PDB file of C-alpha atoms in Angstrom:
ATOM      1  CA  ASP A 992     -15.066  -9.927  -6.972  1.00  0.00           C
ATOM      2  CA  VAL A 993     -11.449 -10.237  -5.938  1.00  0.00           C
ATOM      3  CA  LYS A 994     -11.034 -10.727  -2.257  1.00  0.00           C
ATOM      4  CA  VAL A 995      -8.031 -10.454   0.022  1.00  0.00           C
ATOM      5  CA  THR A 996      -9.117 -11.474   3.490  1.00  0.00           C
ATOM      6  CA  GLN A 997      -7.184 -10.846   6.663  1.00  0.00           C
ATOM      7  CA  SER A 998      -8.275 -13.118   9.453  1.00  0.00           C
ATOM      8  CA  SER A 999      -8.383 -10.581  12.278  1.00  0.00           C
ATOM      9  CA  ARG A1000      -9.117  -6.865  12.184  1.00  0.00           C
ATOM     10  CA  TYR A1001      -8.234  -6.110  15.789  1.00  0.00           C
ATOM     11  CA  LEU A1002      -5.894  -8.038  18.045  1.00  0.00           C
ATOM     12  CA  VAL A1003      -4.445  -7.352  21.463  1.00  0.00           C
ATOM     13  CA  LYS A1004      -1.474  -9.508  22.439  1.00  0.00           C
ATOM     14  CA  ARG A1005       0.971  -9.601  25.306  1.00  0.00           C
ATOM     15  CA  THR A1006       4.693  -8.972  25.010  1.00  0.00           C
ATOM     16  CA  GLY A1007       6.491 -12.209  24.218  1.00  0.00           C
ATOM     17  CA  GLU A1008       3.482 -13.956  22.693  1.00  0.00           C
ATOM     18  CA  LYS A1009       3.713 -15.625  19.296  1.00  0.00           C
ATOM     19  CA  VAL A1010       1.311 -13.920  16.906  1.00  0.00           C
ATOM     20  CA  PHE A1011      -0.034 -15.161  13.579  1.00  0.00           C
ATOM     21  CA  LEU A1012      -1.625 -12.843  11.042  1.00  0.00           C
ATOM     22  CA  GLU A1013      -3.302 -14.723   8.235  1.00  0.00           C
ATOM     23  CA  CYS A1014      -4.072 -13.528   4.735  1.00  0.00           C
ATOM     24  CA  VAL A1015      -6.024 -15.395   2.074  1.00  0.00           C
ATOM     25  CA  GLN A1016      -6.661 -14.381  -1.539  1.00  0.00           C
ATOM     26  CA  ASP A1017      -9.065 -16.013  -3.946  1.00  0.00           C
ATOM     27  CA  MET A1018      -7.629 -14.982  -7.332  1.00  0.00           C
ATOM     28  CA  ASP A1019      -4.725 -17.396  -7.787  1.00  0.00           C
ATOM     29  CA  HIS A1020      -2.235 -14.539  -7.453  1.00  0.00           C
ATOM     30  CA  GLU A1021       1.449 -15.400  -7.613  1.00  0.00           C
ATOM     31  CA  ASN A1022       2.592 -12.474  -5.474  1.00  0.00           C
ATOM     32  CA  MET A1023       1.611 -11.752  -1.895  1.00  0.00           C
ATOM     33  CA  PHE A1024       2.875  -9.033   0.427  1.00  0.00           C
ATOM     34  CA  TRP A1025       2.830  -7.953   4.040  1.00  0.00           C
ATOM     35  CA  TYR A1026       3.133  -4.248   4.828  1.00  0.00           C
ATOM     36  CA  ARG A1027       3.231  -2.392   8.078  1.00  0.00           C
ATOM     37  CA  GLN A1028       1.686   1.095   8.353  1.00  0.00           C
ATOM     38  CA  ASP A1029       2.774   3.681  10.921  1.00  0.00           C
ATOM     39  CA  PRO A1030       1.848   7.378  11.120  1.00  0.00           C
ATOM     40  CA  GLY A1031       4.281   9.569   9.225  1.00  0.00           C
ATOM     41  CA  LEU A1032       6.032   6.583   7.672  1.00  0.00           C
ATOM     42  CA  GLY A1033       3.480   5.341   5.187  1.00  0.00           C
ATOM     43  CA  LEU A1034       3.443   1.635   4.395  1.00  0.00           C
ATOM     44  CA  ARG A1035       6.662  -0.324   4.590  1.00  0.00           C
ATOM     45  CA  LEU A1036       7.213  -3.769   3.109  1.00  0.00           C
ATOM     46  CA  ILE A1037       7.989  -6.493   5.628  1.00  0.00           C
ATOM     47  CA  TYR A1038       8.103  -9.601   3.409  1.00  0.00           C
ATOM     48  CA  PHE A1039       6.769 -10.727   0.093  1.00  0.00           C
ATOM     49  CA  SER A1040       6.338 -14.027  -1.678  1.00  0.00           C
ATOM     50  CA  TYR A1041       6.311 -14.671  -5.421  1.00  0.00           C
ATOM     51  CA  ASP A1042       5.417 -18.360  -5.282  1.00  0.00           C
ATOM     52  CA  VAL A1043       4.549 -21.143  -2.871  1.00  0.00           C
ATOM     53  CA  LYS A1044       7.321 -21.628  -0.305  1.00  0.00           C
ATOM     54  CA  MET A1045       9.270 -18.711  -1.805  1.00  0.00           C
ATOM     55  CA  LYS A1046       9.803 -15.577   0.250  1.00  0.00           C
ATOM     56  CA  GLU A1047      11.939 -12.477   0.136  1.00  0.00           C
ATOM     57  CA  LYS A1048      12.721  -9.912   2.800  1.00  0.00           C
ATOM     58  CA  GLY A1049      11.351  -6.444   2.359  1.00  0.00           C
ATOM     59  CA  ASP A1050      12.596  -3.265   3.978  1.00  0.00           C
ATOM     60  CA  ILE A1051      11.806  -4.101   7.620  1.00  0.00           C
ATOM     61  CA  PRO A1052      11.898  -7.907   8.146  1.00  0.00           C
ATOM     62  CA  GLU A1053      13.503  -7.867  11.606  1.00  0.00           C
ATOM     63  CA  GLY A1054      11.278  -9.506  14.212  1.00  0.00           C
ATOM     64  CA  TYR A1055       9.010 -11.113  11.604  1.00  0.00           C
ATOM     65  CA  SER A1056       8.840 -14.306   9.610  1.00  0.00           C
ATOM     66  CA  VAL A1057       6.399 -15.545   6.989  1.00  0.00           C
ATOM     67  CA  SER A1058       4.983 -18.769   5.675  1.00  0.00           C
ATOM     68  CA  ARG A1059       3.429 -19.628   2.326  1.00  0.00           C
ATOM     69  CA  GLU A1060       2.578 -23.305   2.190  1.00  0.00           C
ATOM     70  CA  LYS A1061      -0.356 -22.833  -0.195  1.00  0.00           C
ATOM     71  CA  LYS A1062      -0.699 -20.350  -3.021  1.00  0.00           C
ATOM     72  CA  GLU A1063      -3.756 -18.637  -1.573  1.00  0.00           C
ATOM     73  CA  ARG A1064      -2.452 -18.146   1.969  1.00  0.00           C
ATOM     74  CA  PHE A1065       0.370 -15.952   3.278  1.00  0.00           C
ATOM     75  CA  SER A1066       0.978 -15.795   7.011  1.00  0.00           C
ATOM     76  CA  LEU A1067       2.937 -13.215   8.961  1.00  0.00           C
ATOM     77  CA  ILE A1068       4.457 -14.471  12.193  1.00  0.00           C
ATOM     78  CA  LEU A1069       5.730 -12.467  15.121  1.00  0.00           C
ATOM     79  CA  GLU A1070       7.817 -15.006  17.018  1.00  0.00           C
ATOM     80  CA  SER A1071       7.920 -12.940  20.208  1.00  0.00           C
ATOM     81  CA  ALA A1072       5.746  -9.849  20.021  1.00  0.00           C
ATOM     82  CA  SER A1073       7.147  -6.596  21.311  1.00  0.00           C
ATOM     83  CA  THR A1074       5.467  -3.255  21.978  1.00  0.00           C
ATOM     84  CA  ASN A1075       7.241  -1.648  19.012  1.00  0.00           C
ATOM     85  CA  GLN A1076       5.333  -4.033  16.754  1.00  0.00           C
ATOM     86  CA  THR A1077       2.075  -2.324  17.660  1.00  0.00           C
ATOM     87  CA  SER A1078       0.899  -1.186  14.246  1.00  0.00           C
ATOM     88  CA  MET A1079      -1.533  -1.688  11.403  1.00  0.00           C
ATOM     89  CA  TYR A1080      -0.659  -4.582   9.101  1.00  0.00           C
ATOM     90  CA  LEU A1081      -1.864  -4.787   5.526  1.00  0.00           C
ATOM     91  CA  CYS A1082      -1.740  -7.794   3.252  1.00  0.00           C
ATOM     92  CA  ALA A1083      -1.799  -7.431  -0.533  1.00  0.00           C
ATOM     93  CA  SER A1084      -1.668  -9.697  -3.563  1.00  0.00           C
ATOM     94  CA  SER A1085      -1.222  -9.433  -7.308  1.00  0.00           C
ATOM     95  CA  TRP A1086      -0.598 -11.419 -10.462  1.00  0.00           C
ATOM     96  CA  ASP A1087       2.936 -11.358 -11.715  1.00  0.00           C
ATOM     97  CA  SER A1088       1.928  -9.453 -14.822  1.00  0.00           C
ATOM     98  CA  GLY A1089      -0.190  -6.331 -14.873  1.00  0.00           C
ATOM     99  CA  ASN A1090      -0.313  -3.518 -12.372  1.00  0.00           C
ATOM    100  CA  THR A1091      -3.344  -4.246 -10.227  1.00  0.00           C
ATOM    101  CA  ILE A1092      -2.600  -4.843  -6.576  1.00  0.00           C
ATOM    102  CA  TYR A1093      -5.345  -5.850  -4.176  1.00  0.00           C
ATOM    103  CA  PHE A1094      -5.269  -5.027  -0.479  1.00  0.00           C
ATOM    104  CA  GLY A1095      -6.938  -6.591   2.517  1.00  0.00           C
ATOM    105  CA  GLU A1096      -8.806  -4.480   5.035  1.00  0.00           C
ATOM    106  CA  GLY A1097      -5.915  -4.340   7.495  1.00  0.00           C
ATOM    107  CA  SER A1098      -5.240  -5.775  10.940  1.00  0.00           C
ATOM    108  CA  TRP A1099      -4.694  -3.479  13.904  1.00  0.00           C
ATOM    109  CA  LEU A1100      -2.322  -5.160  16.328  1.00  0.00           C
ATOM    110  CA  THR A1101      -1.706  -3.820  19.817  1.00  0.00           C
ATOM    111  CA  VAL A1102       1.054  -5.410  21.904  1.00  0.00           C
ATOM    112  CA  VAL A1103       0.821  -4.646  25.615  1.00  0.00           C
TER     113      VAL A1103
ATOM    114  CA  ALA B1120      17.256   2.844  -4.301  1.00  0.00           C
ATOM    115  CA  GLN B1121      13.704   3.810  -5.048  1.00  0.00           C
ATOM    116  CA  LYS B1122      12.069   6.515  -2.983  1.00  0.00           C
ATOM    117  CA  ILE B1123       8.743   8.335  -2.857  1.00  0.00           C
ATOM    118  CA  THR B1124       8.391  11.743  -1.209  1.00  0.00           C
ATOM    119  CA  GLN B1125       5.131  13.380  -0.198  1.00  0.00           C
ATOM    120  CA  THR B1126       5.933  16.741   1.363  1.00  0.00           C
ATOM    121  CA  GLN B1127       2.418  17.722   2.478  1.00  0.00           C
ATOM    122  CA  PRO B1128       1.433  16.025   5.740  1.00  0.00           C
ATOM    123  CA  GLY B1129      -1.984  17.708   5.621  1.00  0.00           C
ATOM    124  CA  MET B1130      -4.061  19.645   3.126  1.00  0.00           C
ATOM    125  CA  PHE B1131      -7.379  21.515   3.366  1.00  0.00           C
ATOM    126  CA  VAL B1132      -9.747  22.258   0.518  1.00  0.00           C
ATOM    127  CA  GLN B1133     -13.216  23.730   0.191  1.00  0.00           C
ATOM    128  CA  GLU B1134     -15.925  21.495  -1.164  1.00  0.00           C
ATOM    129  CA  LYS B1135     -16.263  21.728  -4.969  1.00  0.00           C
ATOM    130  CA  GLU B1136     -12.757  23.148  -5.409  1.00  0.00           C
ATOM    131  CA  ALA B1137      -9.813  21.353  -6.979  1.00  0.00           C
ATOM    132  CA  VAL B1138      -6.801  20.223  -4.983  1.00  0.00           C
ATOM    133  CA  THR B1139      -3.333  18.974  -5.942  1.00  0.00           C
ATOM    134  CA  LEU B1140      -1.443  16.468  -3.809  1.00  0.00           C
ATOM    135  CA  ASP B1141       2.281  16.435  -4.450  1.00  0.00           C
ATOM    136  CA  CYS B1142       4.453  13.400  -5.058  1.00  0.00           C
ATOM    137  CA  THR B1143       8.050  13.163  -6.217  1.00  0.00           C
ATOM    138  CA  TYR B1144       9.934   9.962  -6.816  1.00  0.00           C
ATOM    139  CA  ASP B1145      13.431   8.726  -7.346  1.00  0.00           C
ATOM    140  CA  THR B1146      14.469   5.639  -9.271  1.00  0.00           C
ATOM    141  CA  SER B1147      17.156   4.571 -11.685  1.00  0.00           C
ATOM    142  CA  ASP B1148      14.902   1.990 -13.353  1.00  0.00           C
ATOM    143  CA  PRO B1149      13.634   2.999 -16.797  1.00  0.00           C
ATOM    144  CA  SER B1150      10.423   1.034 -16.296  1.00  0.00           C
ATOM    145  CA  TYR B1151       8.207   1.721 -13.302  1.00  0.00           C
ATOM    146  CA  GLY B1152       4.627   2.401 -12.343  1.00  0.00           C
ATOM    147  CA  LEU B1153       3.178   5.118 -10.184  1.00  0.00           C
ATOM    148  CA  PHE B1154       0.020   4.682  -8.115  1.00  0.00           C
ATOM    149  CA  TRP B1155      -2.244   6.746  -5.944  1.00  0.00           C
ATOM    150  CA  TYR B1156      -4.311   5.149  -3.188  1.00  0.00           C
ATOM    151  CA  LYS B1157      -6.959   6.589  -0.892  1.00  0.00           C
ATOM    152  CA  GLN B1158      -7.272   5.310   2.666  1.00  0.00           C
ATOM    153  CA  PRO B1159     -10.383   6.347   4.605  1.00  0.00           C
ATOM    154  CA  SER B1160     -10.481   6.061   8.372  1.00  0.00           C
ATOM    155  CA  SER B1161     -11.743   2.476   8.070  1.00  0.00           C
ATOM    156  CA  GLY B1162      -8.298   1.475   6.838  1.00  0.00           C
ATOM    157  CA  GLU B1163      -8.853  -0.136   3.459  1.00  0.00           C
ATOM    158  CA  MET B1164      -6.622   0.932   0.574  1.00  0.00           C
ATOM    159  CA  ILE B1165      -8.652   2.132  -2.396  1.00  0.00           C
ATOM    160  CA  PHE B1166      -6.855   2.257  -5.746  1.00  0.00           C
ATOM    161  CA  LEU B1167      -7.385   5.574  -7.530  1.00  0.00           C
ATOM    162  CA  ILE B1168      -5.116   5.868 -10.537  1.00  0.00           C
ATOM    163  CA  TYR B1169      -2.045   4.387 -12.258  1.00  0.00           C
ATOM    164  CA  GLN B1170       0.610   5.863 -14.550  1.00  0.00           C
ATOM    165  CA  GLY B1171       3.204   3.789 -16.355  1.00  0.00           C
ATOM    166  CA  SER B1172       6.616   5.313 -16.980  1.00  0.00           C
ATOM    167  CA  TYR B1173       6.239   4.875 -20.732  1.00  0.00           C
ATOM    168  CA  ASP B1174       2.707   6.220 -20.930  1.00  0.00           C
ATOM    169  CA  GLN B1175       2.647   9.288 -23.135  1.00  0.00           C
ATOM    170  CA  GLN B1176      -0.509  10.785 -21.737  1.00  0.00           C
ATOM    171  CA  ASN B1177      -1.407  11.682 -18.189  1.00  0.00           C
ATOM    172  CA  ALA B1178      -3.746   9.168 -16.586  1.00  0.00           C
ATOM    173  CA  THR B1179      -7.286  10.196 -15.710  1.00  0.00           C
ATOM    174  CA  GLU B1180     -10.035   8.367 -13.806  1.00  0.00           C
ATOM    175  CA  GLY B1181     -13.204  10.354 -13.321  1.00  0.00           C
ATOM    176  CA  ARG B1182     -12.418  13.267 -10.983  1.00  0.00           C
ATOM    177  CA  TYR B1183      -8.833  12.081 -10.519  1.00  0.00           C
ATOM    178  CA  SER B1184      -5.970  12.932 -12.819  1.00  0.00           C
ATOM    179  CA  LEU B1185      -2.270  12.336 -12.485  1.00  0.00           C
ATOM    180  CA  ASN B1186       0.029  15.165 -13.533  1.00  0.00           C
ATOM    181  CA  PHE B1187       3.054  13.153 -14.664  1.00  0.00           C
ATOM    182  CA  GLN B1188       6.221  15.158 -15.286  1.00  0.00           C
ATOM    183  CA  LYS B1189       8.889  12.583 -15.994  1.00  0.00           C
ATOM    184  CA  ALA B1190      11.844  14.956 -16.271  1.00  0.00           C
ATOM    185  CA  ARG B1191      11.009  16.445 -12.881  1.00  0.00           C
ATOM    186  CA  LYS B1192      10.181  13.006 -11.443  1.00  0.00           C
ATOM    187  CA  SER B1193       6.858  14.169 -10.141  1.00  0.00           C
ATOM    188  CA  ALA B1194       3.454  12.487 -10.175  1.00  0.00           C
ATOM    189  CA  ASN B1195       0.973  14.823  -8.561  1.00  0.00           C
ATOM    190  CA  LEU B1196      -2.644  13.817  -8.004  1.00  0.00           C
ATOM    191  CA  VAL B1197      -5.300  16.341  -8.951  1.00  0.00           C
ATOM    192  CA  ILE B1198      -8.785  15.923  -7.513  1.00  0.00           C
ATOM    193  CA  SER B1199     -11.336  18.105  -9.219  1.00  0.00           C
ATOM    194  CA  ALA B1200     -14.615  19.241  -7.617  1.00  0.00           C
ATOM    195  CA  SER B1201     -13.760  17.952  -4.145  1.00  0.00           C
ATOM    196  CA  GLN B1202     -16.463  16.207  -2.158  1.00  0.00           C
ATOM    197  CA  LEU B1203     -16.808  15.680   1.582  1.00  0.00           C
ATOM    198  CA  GLY B1204     -16.240  11.962   1.000  1.00  0.00           C
ATOM    199  CA  ASP B1205     -12.774  12.733  -0.372  1.00  0.00           C
ATOM    200  CA  SER B1206     -11.544  13.413   3.174  1.00  0.00           C
ATOM    201  CA  ALA B1207      -8.995  10.658   3.747  1.00  0.00           C
ATOM    202  CA  MET B1208      -5.326   9.773   3.717  1.00  0.00           C
ATOM    203  CA  TYR B1209      -3.746   9.668   0.254  1.00  0.00           C
ATOM    204  CA  PHE B1210      -0.654   7.663  -0.598  1.00  0.00           C
ATOM    205  CA  CYS B1211       1.597   7.876  -3.621  1.00  0.00           C
ATOM    206  CA  ALA B1212       3.472   4.667  -4.446  1.00  0.00           C
ATOM    207  CA  MET B1213       5.898   3.288  -7.004  1.00  0.00           C
ATOM    208  CA  SER B1214       6.141  -0.306  -8.144  1.00  0.00           C
ATOM    209  CA  GLY B1215       9.289  -2.333  -8.429  1.00  0.00           C
ATOM    210  CA  GLY B1216       9.875  -5.943  -9.364  1.00  0.00           C
ATOM    211  CA  TYR B1217       7.132  -8.476  -8.461  1.00  0.00           C
ATOM    212  CA  ASN B1218       4.773  -5.503  -8.038  1.00  0.00           C
ATOM    213  CA  LYS B1219       6.366  -4.555  -4.729  1.00  0.00           C
ATOM    214  CA  LEU B1220       5.215  -1.058  -3.803  1.00  0.00           C
ATOM    215  CA  ILE B1221       7.272   1.701  -2.221  1.00  0.00           C
ATOM    216  CA  PHE B1222       5.013   4.214  -0.489  1.00  0.00           C
ATOM    217  CA  GLY B1223       5.325   7.830   0.505  1.00  0.00           C
ATOM    218  CA  ALA B1224       4.431   9.005   4.000  1.00  0.00           C
ATOM    219  CA  GLY B1225       0.983  10.101   2.882  1.00  0.00           C
ATOM    220  CA  THR B1226      -1.058  13.311   2.831  1.00  0.00           C
ATOM    221  CA  ARG B1227      -4.163  13.747   4.946  1.00  0.00           C
ATOM    222  CA  LEU B1228      -6.812  15.657   3.014  1.00  0.00           C
ATOM    223  CA  ALA B1229      -9.669  17.425   4.756  1.00  0.00           C
ATOM    224  CA  VAL B1230     -12.562  18.715   2.661  1.00  0.00           C
ATOM    225  CA  HIS B1231     -14.519  21.522   4.295  1.00  0.00           C
ATOM    226  CA  PRO B1232     -18.152  22.325   3.442  1.00  0.00           C
TER     227      PRO B1232
END
């Protein structure tokens, strides 16, 4: 069974803290993605990666960075968390070919 | 730029009836894919159905079918014989390069007994 695992389901962080959201997939997928979900806005792409150490900005990269040192792991970093980053974050992965995209269970982040 | 529009923030349906969730899209790419996902309150994204832009026939998966009208750029999801467990958020999405997905705002479906 394909698995995309997000390290934390619920986090509460303080404004200004550095926050790491980790995502691991076990299917040797080339592509990995971080989305943010907000009511009325759907899911929006923050960053994606198509190979180790390769990353591309999505639609809303401001305030975020990412790291992909190993193929199976894609980390989302909030350098200095702010209250407007309170949201649900979803990681996804896929092979380069085909149309199947696998999602993690989501991480609810609250910044206070 | 690619765009997905879901104009129904919320929909209600009686159990055992059919319901159509609307989705329109905009793209200048000749090759694209269209997806529907279900998101229950627990948050996970459940893949329902996929339609490729070159597919001649409408996609079907069990009780789900995708009404693909390419000229109108619409990809509506039809759920037949609704069940209480179908109550959830539904997202339409379109794929671009590297399988990046562009999502609509979603439609919340409530199934009433």
